[in-house]
JSON list of C-alpha atoms in Angstrom, two decimals:
[
{"chain": "A", "resi": 1, "resn": "UNK", "atom": "CA", "xyz": [7.11, -16.00, -8.36]},
{"chain": "A", "resi": 2, "resn": "UNK", "atom": "CA", "xyz": [3.96, -17.23, -6.64]},
{"chain": "A", "resi": 3, "resn": "UNK", "atom": "CA", "xyz": [3.92, -14.17, -4.39]},
{"chain": "A", "resi": 4, "resn": "UNK", "atom": "CA", "xyz": [4.27, -11.82, -7.35]},
{"chain": "A", "resi": 5, "resn": "UNK", "atom": "CA", "xyz": [1.52, -13.67, -9.24]},
{"chain": "A", "resi": 6, "resn": "UNK", "atom": "CA", "xyz": [-0.92, -13.35, -6.35]},
{"chain": "A", "resi": 7, "resn": "UNK", "atom": "CA", "xyz": [-0.07, -9.69, -5.83]},
{"chain": "A", "resi": 8, "resn": "UNK", "atom": "CA", "xyz": [-1.05, -9.27, -9.49]},
{"chain": "A", "resi": 9, "resn": "UNK", "atom": "CA", "xyz": [-4.25, -11.33, -9.13]},
{"chain": "A", "resi": 10, "resn": "UNK", "atom": "CA", "xyz": [-5.29, -9.74, -5.84]},
{"chain": "A", "resi": 11, "resn": "UNK", "atom": "CA", "xyz": [-4.74, -6.21, -7.14]},
{"chain": "A", "resi": 12, "resn": "UNK", "atom": "CA", "xyz": [-6.57, -6.99, -10.38]},
{"chain": "A", "resi": 13, "resn": "UNK", "atom": "CA", "xyz": [-9.58, -8.27, -8.42]},
{"chain": "A", "resi": 14, "resn": "UNK", "atom": "CA", "xyz": [-9.42, -5.25, -6.13]},
{"chain": "A", "resi": 15, "resn": "UNK", "atom": "CA", "xyz": [-9.60, -2.82, -9.05]},
{"chain": "A", "resi": 16, "resn": "UNK", "atom": "CA", "xyz": [-12.07, -4.88, -11.07]},
{"chain": "A", "resi": 17, "resn": "UNK", "atom": "CA", "xyz": [-14.61, -4.84, -8.24]},
{"chain": "A", "resi": 18, "resn": "UNK", "atom": "CA", "xyz": [-13.69, -1.39, -6.88]},
{"chain": "A", "resi": 19, "resn": "UNK", "atom": "CA", "xyz": [-13.74, 0.53, -10.14]},
{"chain": "A", "resi": 20, "resn": "UNK", "atom": "CA", "xyz": [-16.60, -1.73, -11.19]},
{"chain": "A", "resi": 21, "resn": "UNK", "atom": "CA", "xyz": [-18.89, -0.30, -8.50]},
{"chain": "A", "resi": 22, "resn": "UNK", "atom": "CA", "xyz": [-17.93, 3.23, -9.53]},
{"chain": "A", "resi": 23, "resn": "UNK", "atom": "CA", "xyz": [-18.71, 2.47, -13.17]},
{"chain": "A", "resi": 24, "resn": "UNK", "atom": "CA", "xyz": [-22.03, 0.91, -12.18]},
{"chain": "A", "resi": 25, "resn": "UNK", "atom": "CA", "xyz": [-22.97, 3.93, -10.08]},
{"chain": "A", "resi": 26, "resn": "UNK", "atom": "CA", "xyz": [-21.89, 6.67, -12.50]},
{"chain": "A", "resi": 27, "resn": "UNK", "atom": "CA", "xyz": [-22.06, 5.52, -16.10]},
{"chain": "A", "resi": 28, "resn": "UNK", "atom": "CA", "xyz": [-25.18, 6.06, -18.18]},
{"chain": "A", "resi": 29, "resn": "UNK", "atom": "CA", "xyz": [-27.95, 3.44, -18.40]},
{"chain": "A", "resi": 30, "resn": "UNK", "atom": "CA", "xyz": [-26.48, 0.95, -15.90]},
{"chain": "A", "resi": 31, "resn": "UNK", "atom": "CA", "xyz": [-28.69, -0.96, -13.47]},
{"chain": "A", "resi": 32, "resn": "UNK", "atom": "CA", "xyz": [-26.93, 0.80, -10.59]},
{"chain": "A", "resi": 33, "resn": "UNK", "atom": "CA", "xyz": [-26.95, 4.35, -11.96]},
{"chain": "A", "resi": 34, "resn": "UNK", "atom": "CA", "xyz": [-26.96, 7.00, -9.23]},
{"chain": "A", "resi": 35, "resn": "UNK", "atom": "CA", "xyz": [-26.35, 4.39, -6.51]},
{"chain": "A", "resi": 36, "resn": "UNK", "atom": "CA", "xyz": [-24.47, 7.01, -4.49]},
{"chain": "A", "resi": 37, "resn": "UNK", "atom": "CA", "xyz": [-21.41, 7.39, -2.30]},
{"chain": "A", "resi": 38, "resn": "UNK", "atom": "CA", "xyz": [-22.39, 4.83, 0.33]},
{"chain": "A", "resi": 39, "resn": "UNK", "atom": "CA", "xyz": [-22.77, 2.15, -2.31]},
{"chain": "A", "resi": 40, "resn": "UNK", "atom": "CA", "xyz": [-19.37, 3.08, -3.74]},
{"chain": "A", "resi": 41, "resn": "UNK", "atom": "CA", "xyz": [-17.64, 2.88, -0.35]},
{"chain": "A", "resi": 42, "resn": "UNK", "atom": "CA", "xyz": [-19.32, -0.45, 0.46]},
{"chain": "A", "resi": 43, "resn": "UNK", "atom": "CA", "xyz": [-18.33, -1.74, -2.97]},
{"chain": "A", "resi": 44, "resn": "UNK", "atom": "CA", "xyz": [-14.71, -0.77, -2.41]},
{"chain": "A", "resi": 45, "resn": "UNK", "atom": "CA", "xyz": [-14.79, -2.47, 0.98]},
{"chain": "A", "resi": 46, "resn": "UNK", "atom": "CA", "xyz": [-16.00, -5.69, -0.64]},
{"chain": "A", "resi": 47, "resn": "UNK", "atom": "CA", "xyz": [-13.35, -5.31, -3.34]},
{"chain": "A", "resi": 48, "resn": "UNK", "atom": "CA", "xyz": [-10.65, -5.10, -0.68]},
{"chain": "A", "resi": 49, "resn": "UNK", "atom": "CA", "xyz": [-12.07, -8.12, 1.12]},
{"chain": "A", "resi": 50, "resn": "UNK", "atom": "CA", "xyz": [-11.93, -10.23, -2.05]},
{"chain": "A", "resi": 51, "resn": "UNK", "atom": "CA", "xyz": [-8.46, -9.08, -3.08]},
{"chain": "A", "resi": 52, "resn": "UNK", "atom": "CA", "xyz": [-6.96, -9.64, 0.36]},
{"chain": "A", "resi": 53, "resn": "UNK", "atom": "CA", "xyz": [-8.68, -12.98, 0.90]},
{"chain": "A", "resi": 54, "resn": "UNK", "atom": "CA", "xyz": [-7.44, -14.36, -2.43]},
{"chain": "A", "resi": 55, "resn": "UNK", "atom": "CA", "xyz": [-3.86, -13.12, -2.17]},
{"chain": "A", "resi": 56, "resn": "UNK", "atom": "CA", "xyz": [-3.16, -13.25, 1.57]},
{"chain": "A", "resi": 57, "resn": "UNK", "atom": "CA", "xyz": [-1.79, -16.75, 2.01]},
{"chain": "A", "resi": 58, "resn": "UNK", "atom": "CA", "xyz": [0.46, -16.55, -1.08]},
{"chain": "A", "resi": 59, "resn": "UNK", "atom": "CA", "xyz": [1.80, -12.98, -0.96]},
{"chain": "A", "resi": 60, "resn": "UNK", "atom": "CA", "xyz": [0.64, -11.34, 2.27]},
{"chain": "A", "resi": 61, "resn": "UNK", "atom": "CA", "xyz": [-1.83, -9.28, 0.20]},
{"chain": "A", "resi": 62, "resn": "UNK", "atom": "CA", "xyz": [-0.13, -5.90, 0.15]},
{"chain": "A", "resi": 63, "resn": "UNK", "atom": "CA", "xyz": [-1.96, -4.91, -3.09]},
{"chain": "A", "resi": 64, "resn": "UNK", "atom": "CA", "xyz": [-0.63, -1.40, -2.56]},
{"chain": "A", "resi": 65, "resn": "UNK", "atom": "CA", "xyz": [2.87, 0.11, -3.00]},
{"chain": "A", "resi": 66, "resn": "UNK", "atom": "CA", "xyz": [2.29, 2.28, 0.08]},
{"chain": "A", "resi": 67, "resn": "UNK", "atom": "CA", "xyz": [1.86, -0.85, 2.21]},
{"chain": "A", "resi": 68, "resn": "UNK", "atom": "CA", "xyz": [4.86, -2.58, 0.63]},
{"chain": "A", "resi": 69, "resn": "UNK", "atom": "CA", "xyz": [7.12, 0.43, 1.15]},
{"chain": "A", "resi": 70, "resn": "UNK", "atom": "CA", "xyz": [5.85, 0.96, 4.70]},
{"chain": "A", "resi": 71, "resn": "UNK", "atom": "CA", "xyz": [6.49, -2.67, 5.68]},
{"chain": "A", "resi": 72, "resn": "UNK", "atom": "CA", "xyz": [9.97, -2.51, 4.15]},
{"chain": "A", "resi": 73, "resn": "UNK", "atom": "CA", "xyz": [10.71, 0.82, 5.86]},
{"chain": "A", "resi": 74, "resn": "UNK", "atom": "CA", "xyz": [9.77, -0.72, 9.21]},
{"chain": "A", "resi": 75, "resn": "UNK", "atom": "CA", "xyz": [12.05, -3.71, 8.60]},
{"chain": "A", "resi": 76, "resn": "UNK", "atom": "CA", "xyz": [9.07, -6.07, 8.30]},
{"chain": "A", "resi": 77, "resn": "UNK", "atom": "CA", "xyz": [9.50, -6.91, 4.60]},
{"chain": "A", "resi": 78, "resn": "UNK", "atom": "CA", "xyz": [12.55, -7.54, 2.44]},
{"chain": "A", "resi": 79, "resn": "UNK", "atom": "CA", "xyz": [13.68, -4.68, 0.22]},
{"chain": "A", "resi": 80, "resn": "UNK", "atom": "CA", "xyz": [14.72, -7.22, -2.41]},
{"chain": "A", "resi": 81, "resn": "UNK", "atom": "CA", "xyz": [11.05, -8.11, -2.93]},
{"chain": "A", "resi": 82, "resn": "UNK", "atom": "CA", "xyz": [9.81, -4.52, -3.19]},
{"chain": "A", "resi": 83, "resn": "UNK", "atom": "CA", "xyz": [10.36, -3.90, -6.94]},
{"chain": "A", "resi": 84, "resn": "UNK", "atom": "CA", "xyz": [8.62, -7.13, -7.95]},
{"chain": "A", "resi": 85, "resn": "UNK", "atom": "CA", "xyz": [5.67, -6.48, -5.64]},
{"chain": "A", "resi": 86, "resn": "UNK", "atom": "CA", "xyz": [5.18, -2.94, -6.90]},
{"chain": "A", "resi": 87, "resn": "UNK", "atom": "CA", "xyz": [5.41, -4.00, -10.54]},
{"chain": "A", "resi": 88, "resn": "UNK", "atom": "CA", "xyz": [2.85, -6.76, -9.95]},
{"chain": "A", "resi": 89, "resn": "UNK", "atom": "CA", "xyz": [0.53, -4.29, -8.21]},
{"chain": "A", "resi": 90, "resn": "UNK", "atom": "CA", "xyz": [0.67, -1.80, -11.07]},
{"chain": "A", "resi": 91, "resn": "UNK", "atom": "CA", "xyz": [0.15, -4.46, -13.72]},
{"chain": "A", "resi": 92, "resn": "UNK", "atom": "CA", "xyz": [-2.75, -5.88, -11.70]},
{"chain": "A", "resi": 93, "resn": "UNK", "atom": "CA", "xyz": [-4.37, -2.46, -11.39]},
{"chain": "A", "resi": 94, "resn": "UNK", "atom": "CA", "xyz": [-4.02, -1.82, -15.11]},
{"chain": "A", "resi": 95, "resn": "UNK", "atom": "CA", "xyz": [-5.50, -5.22, -15.94]},
{"chain": "A", "resi": 96, "resn": "UNK", "atom": "CA", "xyz": [-8.39, -4.90, -13.47]},
{"chain": "A", "resi": 97, "resn": "UNK", "atom": "CA", "xyz": [-9.48, -1.52, -14.78]},
{"chain": "A", "resi": 98, "resn": "UNK", "atom": "CA", "xyz": [-9.27, -2.79, -18.36]},
{"chain": "A", "resi": 99, "resn": "UNK", "atom": "CA", "xyz": [-11.70, -5.56, -17.42]},
{"chain": "A", "resi": 100, "resn": "UNK", "atom": "CA", "xyz": [-14.07, -2.91, -16.02]},
{"chain": "A", "resi": 101, "resn": "UNK", "atom": "CA", "xyz": [-13.92, -1.07, -19.34]},
{"chain": "A", "resi": 102, "resn": "UNK", "atom": "CA", "xyz": [-14.69, -4.27, -21.25]},
{"chain": "A", "resi": 103, "resn": "UNK", "atom": "CA", "xyz": [-17.58, -5.07, -18.91]},
{"chain": "A", "resi": 104, "resn": "UNK", "atom": "CA", "xyz": [-19.13, -1.61, -19.27]},
{"chain": "A", "resi": 105, "resn": "UNK", "atom": "CA", "xyz": [-18.04, -0.89, -22.86]},
{"chain": "A", "resi": 106, "resn": "UNK", "atom": "CA", "xyz": [-21.55, -0.01, -24.09]},
{"chain": "A", "resi": 107, "resn": "UNK", "atom": "CA", "xyz": [-22.12, 2.26, -21.10]},
{"chain": "A", "resi": 108, "resn": "UNK", "atom": "CA", "xyz": [-18.83, 4.07, -21.64]},
{"chain": "A", "resi": 109, "resn": "UNK", "atom": "CA", "xyz": [-19.90, 4.61, -25.24]},
{"chain": "A", "resi": 110, "resn": "UNK", "atom": "CA", "xyz": [-23.24, 6.04, -24.06]},
{"chain": "A", "resi": 111, "resn": "UNK", "atom": "CA", "xyz": [-21.79, 8.31, -21.35]},
{"chain": "A", "resi": 112, "resn": "UNK", "atom": "CA", "xyz": [-21.02, 11.93, -22.22]},
{"chain": "A", "resi": 113, "resn": "UNK", "atom": "CA", "xyz": [-20.04, 13.03, -18.72]},
{"chain": "A", "resi": 114, "resn": "UNK", "atom": "CA", "xyz": [-16.23, 13.11, -18.79]},
{"chain": "A", "resi": 115, "resn": "UNK", "atom": "CA", "xyz": [-16.08, 13.40, -15.01]},
{"chain": "A", "resi": 116, "resn": "UNK", "atom": "CA", "xyz": [-18.08, 10.21, -14.54]},
{"chain": "A", "resi": 117, "resn": "UNK", "atom": "CA", "xyz": [-15.85, 8.36, -16.97]},
{"chain": "A", "resi": 118, "resn": "UNK", "atom": "CA", "xyz": [-12.71, 9.59, -15.25]},
{"chain": "A", "resi": 119, "resn": "UNK", "atom": "CA", "xyz": [-14.04, 8.73, -11.78]},
{"chain": "A", "resi": 120, "resn": "UNK", "atom": "CA", "xyz": [-14.44, 5.09, -12.81]},
{"chain": "A", "resi": 121, "resn": "UNK", "atom": "CA", "xyz": [-10.69, 4.98, -13.50]},
{"chain": "A", "resi": 122, "resn": "UNK", "atom": "CA", "xyz": [-8.88, 7.33, -11.13]},
{"chain": "A", "resi": 123, "resn": "UNK", "atom": "CA", "xyz": [-9.42, 10.21, -8.73]},
{"chain": "A", "resi": 124, "resn": "UNK", "atom": "CA", "xyz": [-9.96, 13.91, -9.19]},
{"chain": "A", "resi": 125, "resn": "UNK", "atom": "CA", "xyz": [-10.45, 16.00, -6.03]},
{"chain": "A", "resi": 126, "resn": "UNK", "atom": "CA", "xyz": [-13.77, 17.56, -5.11]},
{"chain": "A", "resi": 127, "resn": "UNK", "atom": "CA", "xyz": [-12.01, 20.90, -4.53]},
{"chain": "A", "resi": 128, "resn": "UNK", "atom": "CA", "xyz": [-8.74, 21.31, -6.41]},
{"chain": "A", "resi": 129, "resn": "UNK", "atom": "CA", "xyz": [-5.97, 22.47, -4.10]},
{"chain": "A", "resi": 130, "resn": "UNK", "atom": "CA", "xyz": [-2.70, 20.60, -4.42]},
{"chain": "A", "resi": 131, "resn": "UNK", "atom": "CA", "xyz": [-1.47, 21.24, -0.89]},
{"chain": "A", "resi": 132, "resn": "UNK", "atom": "CA", "xyz": [-4.68, 20.24, 0.88]},
{"chain": "A", "resi": 133, "resn": "UNK", "atom": "CA", "xyz": [-5.34, 17.36, -1.50]},
{"chain": "A", "resi": 134, "resn": "UNK", "atom": "CA", "xyz": [-1.85, 16.07, -0.70]},
{"chain": "A", "resi": 135, "resn": "UNK", "atom": "CA", "xyz": [-2.43, 16.49, 3.04]},
{"chain": "A", "resi": 136, "resn": "UNK", "atom": "CA", "xyz": [-5.71, 14.57, 2.78]},
{"chain": "A", "resi": 137, "resn": "UNK", "atom": "CA", "xyz": [-4.04, 11.62, 1.05]},
{"chain": "A", "resi": 138, "resn": "UNK", "atom": "CA", "xyz": [-1.19, 11.60, 3.59]},
{"chain": "A", "resi": 139, "resn": "UNK", "atom": "CA", "xyz": [-3.59, 11.58, 6.55]},
{"chain": "A", "resi": 140, "resn": "UNK", "atom": "CA", "xyz": [-5.91, 8.93, 5.08]},
{"chain": "A", "resi": 141, "resn": "UNK", "atom": "CA", "xyz": [-3.01, 6.65, 4.14]},
{"chain": "A", "resi": 142, "resn": "UNK", "atom": "CA", "xyz": [-1.30, 7.17, 7.49]},
{"chain": "A", "resi": 143, "resn": "UNK", "atom": "CA", "xyz": [-4.45, 5.98, 9.27]},
{"chain": "A", "resi": 144, "resn": "UNK", "atom": "CA", "xyz": [-4.86, 3.09, 6.84]},
{"chain": "A", "resi": 145, "resn": "UNK", "atom": "CA", "xyz": [-1.28, 1.80, 7.01]},
{"chain": "A", "resi": 146, "resn": "UNK", "atom": "CA", "xyz": [-0.86, 2.25, 10.76]},
{"chain": "A", "resi": 147, "resn": "UNK", "atom": "CA", "xyz": [-3.97, 0.14, 11.28]},
{"chain": "A", "resi": 148, "resn": "UNK", "atom": "CA", "xyz": [-2.65, -2.41, 8.77]},
{"chain": "A", "resi": 149, "resn": "UNK", "atom": "CA", "xyz": [0.49, -2.89, 10.87]},
{"chain": "A", "resi": 150, "resn": "UNK", "atom": "CA", "xyz": [-1.60, -4.01, 13.82]},
{"chain": "A", "resi": 151, "resn": "UNK", "atom": "CA", "xyz": [-4.08, -6.04, 11.80]},
{"chain": "A", "resi": 152, "resn": "UNK", "atom": "CA", "xyz": [-1.12, -7.86, 10.26]},
{"chain": "A", "resi": 153, "resn": "UNK", "atom": "CA", "xyz": [0.47, -8.82, 13.56]},
{"chain": "A", "resi": 154, "resn": "UNK", "atom": "CA", "xyz": [0.63, -6.17, 16.22]},
{"chain": "A", "resi": 155, "resn": "UNK", "atom": "CA", "xyz": [3.91, -5.50, 17.96]},
{"chain": "A", "resi": 156, "resn": "UNK", "atom": "CA", "xyz": [5.78, -8.77, 17.47]},
{"chain": "A", "resi": 157, "resn": "UNK", "atom": "CA", "xyz": [9.37, -7.53, 17.21]},
{"chain": "A", "resi": 158, "resn": "UNK", "atom": "CA", "xyz": [11.93, -8.68, 14.67]},
{"chain": "A", "resi": 159, "resn": "UNK", "atom": "CA", "xyz": [9.46, -10.75, 12.67]},
{"chain": "A", "resi": 160, "resn": "UNK", "atom": "CA", "xyz": [8.11, -10.04, 9.16]},
{"chain": "A", "resi": 161, "resn": "UNK", "atom": "CA", "xyz": [4.50, -8.93, 8.89]},
{"chain": "A", "resi": 162, "resn": "UNK", "atom": "CA", "xyz": [1.92, -10.09, 6.36]},
{"chain": "A", "resi": 163, "resn": "UNK", "atom": "CA", "xyz": [-1.83, -10.23, 6.10]},
{"chain": "A", "resi": 164, "resn": "UNK", "atom": "CA", "xyz": [-3.57, -13.60, 6.36]},
{"chain": "A", "resi": 165, "resn": "UNK", "atom": "CA", "xyz": [-6.91, -14.57, 4.88]},
{"chain": "A", "resi": 166, "resn": "UNK", "atom": "CA", "xyz": [-8.60, -14.02, 8.27]},
{"chain": "A", "resi": 167, "resn": "UNK", "atom": "CA", "xyz": [-7.48, -10.39, 8.07]},
{"chain": "A", "resi": 168, "resn": "UNK", "atom": "CA", "xyz": [-9.55, -9.75, 4.94]},
{"chain": "A", "resi": 169, "resn": "UNK", "atom": "CA", "xyz": [-12.65, -8.62, 6.83]},
{"chain": "A", "resi": 170, "resn": "UNK", "atom": "CA", "xyz": [-10.86, -6.22, 9.21]},
{"chain": "A", "resi": 171, "resn": "UNK", "atom": "CA", "xyz": [-9.01, -4.63, 6.29]},
{"chain": "A", "resi": 172, "resn": "UNK", "atom": "CA", "xyz": [-12.25, -4.33, 4.31]},
{"chain": "A", "resi": 173, "resn": "UNK", "atom": "CA", "xyz": [-13.97, -2.63, 7.23]},
{"chain": "A", "resi": 174, "resn": "UNK", "atom": "CA", "xyz": [-10.97, -0.33, 7.62]},
{"chain": "A", "resi": 175, "resn": "UNK", "atom": "CA", "xyz": [-11.22, 0.77, 3.98]},
{"chain": "A", "resi": 176, "resn": "UNK", "atom": "CA", "xyz": [-14.98, 1.18, 4.29]},
{"chain": "A", "resi": 177, "resn": "UNK", "atom": "CA", "xyz": [-14.48, 3.39, 7.34]},
{"chain": "A", "resi": 178, "resn": "UNK", "atom": "CA", "xyz": [-11.83, 5.51, 5.64]},
{"chain": "A", "resi": 179, "resn": "UNK", "atom": "CA", "xyz": [-14.01, 5.93, 2.57]},
{"chain": "A", "resi": 180, "resn": "UNK", "atom": "CA", "xyz": [-17.01, 7.09, 4.57]},
{"chain": "A", "resi": 181, "resn": "UNK", "atom": "CA", "xyz": [-15.05, 9.33, 6.92]},
{"chain": "A", "resi": 182, "resn": "UNK", "atom": "CA", "xyz": [-12.06, 10.66, 4.95]},
{"chain": "A", "resi": 183, "resn": "UNK", "atom": "CA", "xyz": [-12.94, 9.96, 1.32]},
{"chain": "A", "resi": 184, "resn": "UNK", "atom": "CA", "xyz": [-14.89, 13.12, 0.51]},
{"chain": "A", "resi": 185, "resn": "UNK", "atom": "CA", "xyz": [-12.09, 15.53, -0.42]},
{"chain": "A", "resi": 186, "resn": "UNK", "atom": "CA", "xyz": [-10.05, 13.37, -2.83]},
{"chain": "A", "resi": 187, "resn": "UNK", "atom": "CA", "xyz": [-11.82, 10.03, -3.26]},
{"chain": "A", "resi": 188, "resn": "UNK", "atom": "CA", "xyz": [-9.31, 8.29, -0.93]},
{"chain": "A", "resi": 189, "resn": "UNK", "atom": "CA", "xyz": [-6.81, 6.80, -3.36]},
{"chain": "A", "resi": 190, "resn": "UNK", "atom": "CA", "xyz": [-4.54, 5.65, -0.46]},
{"chain": "A", "resi": 191, "resn": "UNK", "atom": "CA", "xyz": [-2.82, 3.44, -3.04]},
{"chain": "A", "resi": 192, "resn": "UNK", "atom": "CA", "xyz": [-0.49, 4.64, -5.84]},
{"chain": "A", "resi": 193, "resn": "UNK", "atom": "CA", "xyz": [-1.18, 1.59, -8.03]},
{"chain": "A", "resi": 194, "resn": "UNK", "atom": "CA", "xyz": [-4.95, 1.95, -7.60]},
{"chain": "A", "resi": 195, "resn": "UNK", "atom": "CA", "xyz": [-4.83, 5.47, -9.07]},
{"chain": "A", "resi": 196, "resn": "UNK", "atom": "CA", "xyz": [-1.88, 5.64, -11.46]},
{"chain": "A", "resi": 197, "resn": "UNK", "atom": "CA", "xyz": [-2.40, 2.24, -13.14]},
{"chain": "A", "resi": 198, "resn": "UNK", "atom": "CA", "xyz": [-6.02, 2.96, -14.13]},
{"chain": "A", "resi": 199, "resn": "UNK", "atom": "CA", "xyz": [-5.12, 6.57, -15.02]},
{"chain": "A", "resi": 200, "resn": "UNK", "atom": "CA", "xyz": [-2.61, 5.24, -17.56]},
{"chain": "A", "resi": 201, "resn": "UNK", "atom": "CA", "xyz": [-5.29, 2.98, -19.00]},
{"chain": "A", "resi": 202, "resn": "UNK", "atom": "CA", "xyz": [-7.74, 5.90, -19.16]},
{"chain": "A", "resi": 203, "resn": "UNK", "atom": "CA", "xyz": [-5.20, 7.66, -21.35]},
{"chain": "A", "resi": 204, "resn": "UNK", "atom": "CA", "xyz": [-4.56, 4.60, -23.55]},
{"chain": "A", "resi": 205, "resn": "UNK", "atom": "CA", "xyz": [-7.99, 3.02, -24.04]},
{"chain": "A", "resi": 206, "resn": "UNK", "atom": "CA", "xyz": [-10.18, 4.13, -26.97]},
{"chain": "A", "resi": 207, "resn": "UNK", "atom": "CA", "xyz": [-12.99, 5.60, -24.87]},
{"chain": "A", "resi": 208, "resn": "UNK", "atom": "CA", "xyz": [-15.43, 7.97, -26.58]},
{"chain": "A", "resi": 209, "resn": "UNK", "atom": "CA", "xyz": [-15.66, 11.48, -25.11]},
{"chain": "A", "resi": 210, "resn": "UNK", "atom": "CA", "xyz": [-13.34, 10.58, -22.23]},
{"chain": "A", "resi": 211, "resn": "UNK", "atom": "CA", "xyz": [-11.64, 13.96, -21.97]},
{"chain": "A", "resi": 212, "resn": "UNK", "atom": "CA", "xyz": [-8.17, 14.33, -20.49]},
{"chain": "A", "resi": 213, "resn": "UNK", "atom": "CA", "xyz": [-6.61, 12.17, -17.79]},
{"chain": "A", "resi": 214, "resn": "UNK", "atom": "CA", "xyz": [-5.88, 15.03, -15.33]},
{"chain": "A", "resi": 215, "resn": "UNK", "atom": "CA", "xyz": [-2.13, 14.41, -15.28]},
{"chain": "A", "resi": 216, "resn": "UNK", "atom": "CA", "xyz": [-1.65, 17.66, -13.35]},
{"chain": "A", "resi": 217, "resn": "UNK", "atom": "CA", "xyz": [-3.10, 15.82, -10.34]},
{"chain": "A", "resi": 218, "resn": "UNK", "atom": "CA", "xyz": [-1.56, 12.37, -10.86]},
{"chain": "A", "resi": 219, "resn": "UNK", "atom": "CA", "xyz": [1.44, 12.91, -8.56]},
{"chain": "A", "resi": 220, "resn": "UNK", "atom": "CA", "xyz": [-0.74, 13.49, -5.48]},
{"chain": "A", "resi": 221, "resn": "UNK", "atom": "CA", "xyz": [-2.35, 9.99, -5.28]},
{"chain": "A", "resi": 222, "resn": "UNK", "atom": "CA", "xyz": [1.14, 8.55, -5.79]},
{"chain": "A", "resi": 223, "resn": "UNK", "atom": "CA", "xyz": [3.33, 10.53, -3.42]},
{"chain": "A", "resi": 224, "resn": "UNK", "atom": "CA", "xyz": [0.66, 11.34, -0.82]},
{"chain": "A", "resi": 225, "resn": "UNK", "atom": "CA", "xyz": [0.08, 7.66, 0.00]},
{"chain": "A", "resi": 226, "resn": "UNK", "atom": "CA", "xyz": [3.81, 6.91, -0.07]},
{"chain": "A", "resi": 227, "resn": "UNK", "atom": "CA", "xyz": [4.52, 9.70, 2.44]},
{"chain": "A", "resi": 228, "resn": "UNK", "atom": "CA", "xyz": [1.56, 8.66, 4.59]},
{"chain": "A", "resi": 229, "resn": "UNK", "atom": "CA", "xyz": [2.68, 5.03, 4.55]},
{"chain": "A", "resi": 230, "resn": "UNK", "atom": "CA", "xyz": [6.28, 5.82, 5.49]},
{"chain": "A", "resi": 231, "resn": "UNK", "atom": "CA", "xyz": [5.11, 8.12, 8.30]},
{"chain": "A", "resi": 232, "resn": "UNK", "atom": "CA", "xyz": [2.91, 5.28, 9.56]},
{"chain": "A", "resi": 233, "resn": "UNK", "atom": "CA", "xyz": [5.95, 2.97, 9.52]},
{"chain": "A", "resi": 234, "resn": "UNK", "atom": "CA", "xyz": [7.93, 5.49, 11.57]},
{"chain": "A", "resi": 235, "resn": "UNK", "atom": "CA", "xyz": [5.05, 5.86, 14.02]},
{"chain": "A", "resi": 236, "resn": "UNK", "atom": "CA", "xyz": [4.71, 2.07, 14.30]},
{"chain": "A", "resi": 237, "resn": "UNK", "atom": "CA", "xyz": [8.44, 1.72, 15.03]},
{"chain": "A", "resi": 238, "resn": "UNK", "atom": "CA", "xyz": [8.29, 4.48, 17.64]},
{"chain": "A", "resi": 239, "resn": "UNK", "atom": "CA", "xyz": [5.24, 2.94, 19.36]},
{"chain": "A", "resi": 240, "resn": "UNK", "atom": "CA", "xyz": [6.75, -0.54, 19.21]},
{"chain": "A", "resi": 241, "resn": "UNK", "atom": "CA", "xyz": [10.02, 0.74, 20.64]}
]
């Protein structure tokens, strides 16, 4: 239960700080309004650092169903733990984004830009094209998860992998790099819980002038990262072999 609890806490902190920087940069009348893409990517990097650092020693700090499924697919994590980890990640993401809404409640009320409101919860692509948006998420998550395998322990065979607290900075820099380099087309979800959990809350919360939750797109930040993560697991196994 401790591992599940810290997956929840770590993911909640990840989304609180990650979606928090987006809200600060995009919502009306904030101190950080118009902070820009670099600030957002740095903010997400810091969010990952905090989430991983807090959860690492208790749960291995997956904080992402794509990582959990990739580790399990590579035989580095028990399948019996997968459902509990994924549930904790989704609940953490939903809780974290709700805390962002509470923090910026007055700014959500003042914001009329539906796109800005949506961006502080979940992703919508810069250019809408399901095939290429899916490919982008697969590639970005493949790079992310393959690197995670080596950050978490390299090529030690027949042993489980998990992130430690000392891995928080490398993972944060990895996410920062992916955001700056590959984040432009889709906003680099690379995490089904990070996108779908907040998207559900966008639909449920009483936000003025929020518009629709873009459910037509919701499958891409879920299945793209899962496919990218599993492909990374296969590549890791092939390289390690």
